[in-house]
Amino acid sequence: MGLHDMPPYRQMALVWRYLLEYTVGEIDAMIRAAEGKTCRSYRFAGCGTYTCQRGDDGRHHLLCNNIPVCAVMPSRRRRATQPPGSWRHSQSCLSWTDGTRYRVQAPPEAWDRETRALVVGVSRRIEVTWQVTLIGEPTDPGLVRSRHRCPIPADWPGYQGIDRPGGRERARLVAELGAQCHLCQQSPGAILDHDHFTGLIRGLLCIGCNNNLEECLHVTGCPRADYLNAPPAARLRLYYPQPDRLAKHDKELRRIAYLGFDPRFQPASRRLPKTVRELPPPPAGTGIDLTAVSEQPLF
Ligand SMILES: [Zn+2]
Ligand SMILES: [Zn+2]
Ligand SMILES: [Zn+2]
Ligand SMILES: [Zn+2]
Ligand SMILES: [Zn+2]
C-alpha cells in the first residue's frame, strides 16, 4: 500500500510536509518501505489518567492514577507515621547573602577565581515542606489557572478555559470525548489538533502526540494512522479558531514560495476581502439640508 491508499487529506499533508525534499514518487516509496511497522509512542508526561483536586492549602494538585505527582512518595517507615490521605510536599531553593544583599545565587565576585570556593557571604539551601490533604472533587486539570496550581513543577497542560482562544472548542471536545489525549489516552489533552488545510479539529492531543503525529507514514495498523484515518472529533465539525502558529515558520513560507500559493486554512478573522466593491456615491440633495440641522449636546 502506498500514498494513494491514504485518505486525500493525509496525502496532501505528506506531500506538503516533504514538498521541498522529496518527489511524490519518493514519498510513495517511503510509505511502502514503512509498511508493516508502526510509529513508536512518545510519552512526555504519560503514565495514566490525569485529574486534579483542590487541597487544604488552597492550591490545586495534579493527580496521575489518583496519586498527586507533586507529592514526595513516602518511605514505608514514613507511611506509618503519616495520616492517610495526607501528601508531603517539599520544595527547596538556594539563597545567598553577604548581610546587605540577598540573592538566589552568589554573584560572580563572591567566588574565588582559582579555587572556585565561596569567599564572600554565606550560601544556604532552604527547604520548605508542607502536608496537603486533598479535599475537592476531581476536576479537569486544563481548567485550573496557573496561579491556582501547586507550586511544585509538574506536567500540567496549559490553562485552556472557555475565556481562552479555542476554549469553547476544547470544552466541546472534553464533553464528547474526555480530557485525556484522544490518541494515547495516557497524558492530559493540551493541544487542539487540526487539519492545516481544512481547519477542522481532529481531536485533543497531549504535547507528545501532537508533535509527532504527522510524521506517520503508515497507511493502517499504527495508532497514529488510525487516528488520522478516522479523527475522533471529525463528526463534531469544529473549526480551529486561532490564526495558525505554523503560519510564520520559515519552512512553511519556503513551501508557499515553492508552490506559488498558500494552501493552508486561515480562520475567518485572518481572511481579508480580496477586492472592495466600489459603491457609487449617494445622489446629492435628497431632502436633508445640513445647514438647517442644529446639534444638541447629549451630555
Ligand atoms: Zn501539589
Ligand atoms: Zn482554583
Ligand atoms: Zn497523547
Ligand atoms: Zn494549522
Ligand atoms: Zn505510524
PDB file of N, CA and C and ligand atoms in Angstrom, residues 42 181-187 205-210, ligand 3:
ATOM      1  N   TYR A  42       5.424   8.226  21.758  1.00  0.00           N
ATOM      2  CA  TYR A  42       6.128   9.221  22.540  1.00  0.00           C
ATOM      3  C   TYR A  42       5.283   9.508  23.754  1.00  0.00           C
ATOM      4  N   CYS A 181      -5.663  12.741  26.396  1.00  0.00           N
ATOM      5  CA  CYS A 181      -5.257  12.764  24.988  1.00  0.00           C
ATOM      6  C   CYS A 181      -6.086  11.764  24.182  1.00  0.00           C
ATOM      7  N   HIS A 182      -6.691  12.233  23.074  1.00  0.00           N
ATOM      8  CA  HIS A 182      -7.580  11.370  22.294  1.00  0.00           C
ATOM      9  C   HIS A 182      -6.822  10.338  21.462  1.00  0.00           C
ATOM     10  N   LEU A 183      -5.489  10.414  21.471  1.00  0.00           N
ATOM     11  CA  LEU A 183      -4.716   9.406  20.735  1.00  0.00           C
ATOM     12  C   LEU A 183      -4.133   8.362  21.687  1.00  0.00           C
ATOM     13  N   CYS A 184      -3.308   8.803  22.650  1.00  0.00           N
ATOM     14  CA  CYS A 184      -2.633   7.826  23.523  1.00  0.00           C
ATOM     15  C   CYS A 184      -3.415   7.530  24.797  1.00  0.00           C
ATOM     16  N   GLN A 185      -4.320   8.410  25.192  1.00  0.00           N
ATOM     17  CA  GLN A 185      -5.115   8.254  26.419  1.00  0.00           C
ATOM     18  C   GLN A 185      -4.233   8.182  27.663  1.00  0.00           C
ATOM     19  N   GLN A 186      -2.970   8.618  27.553  1.00  0.00           N
ATOM     20  CA  GLN A 186      -2.018   8.446  28.653  1.00  0.00           C
ATOM     21  C   GLN A 186      -1.554   9.763  29.270  1.00  0.00           C
ATOM     22  N   SER A 187      -1.926  10.874  28.658  1.00  0.00           N
ATOM     23  CA  SER A 187      -1.464  12.180  29.134  1.00  0.00           C
ATOM     24  C   SER A 187      -2.622  13.164  29.040  1.00  0.00           C
ATOM     25  N   LEU A 205      -5.074  16.604  21.817  1.00  0.00           N
ATOM     26  CA  LEU A 205      -3.886  15.758  21.959  1.00  0.00           C
ATOM     27  C   LEU A 205      -2.962  16.255  23.061  1.00  0.00           C
ATOM     28  N   CYS A 206      -2.166  15.325  23.586  1.00  0.00           N
ATOM     29  CA  CYS A 206      -1.097  15.708  24.504  1.00  0.00           C
ATOM     30  C   CYS A 206       0.029  16.314  23.668  1.00  0.00           C
ATOM     31  N   ILE A 207       0.968  16.958  24.320  1.00  0.00           N
ATOM     32  CA  ILE A 207       2.046  17.636  23.601  1.00  0.00           C
ATOM     33  C   ILE A 207       2.874  16.635  22.798  1.00  0.00           C
ATOM     34  N   GLY A 208       3.160  15.488  23.398  1.00  0.00           N
ATOM     35  CA  GLY A 208       3.971  14.475  22.718  1.00  0.00           C
ATOM     36  C   GLY A 208       3.313  13.971  21.452  1.00  0.00           C
ATOM     37  N   CYS A 209       2.048  13.597  21.524  1.00  0.00           N
ATOM     38  CA  CYS A 209       1.345  13.084  20.342  1.00  0.00           C
ATOM     39  C   CYS A 209       1.233  14.167  19.276  1.00  0.00           C
ATOM     40  N   ASN A 210       0.936  15.398  19.689  1.00  0.00           N
ATOM     41  CA  ASN A 210       0.759  16.475  18.720  1.00  0.00           C
ATOM     42  C   ASN A 210       2.049  16.766  17.950  1.00  0.00           C
TER      43      ASN A 210
HETATM   44 ZN    ZN B   3      -1.053  11.571  23.577  1.00  0.00          ZN
END
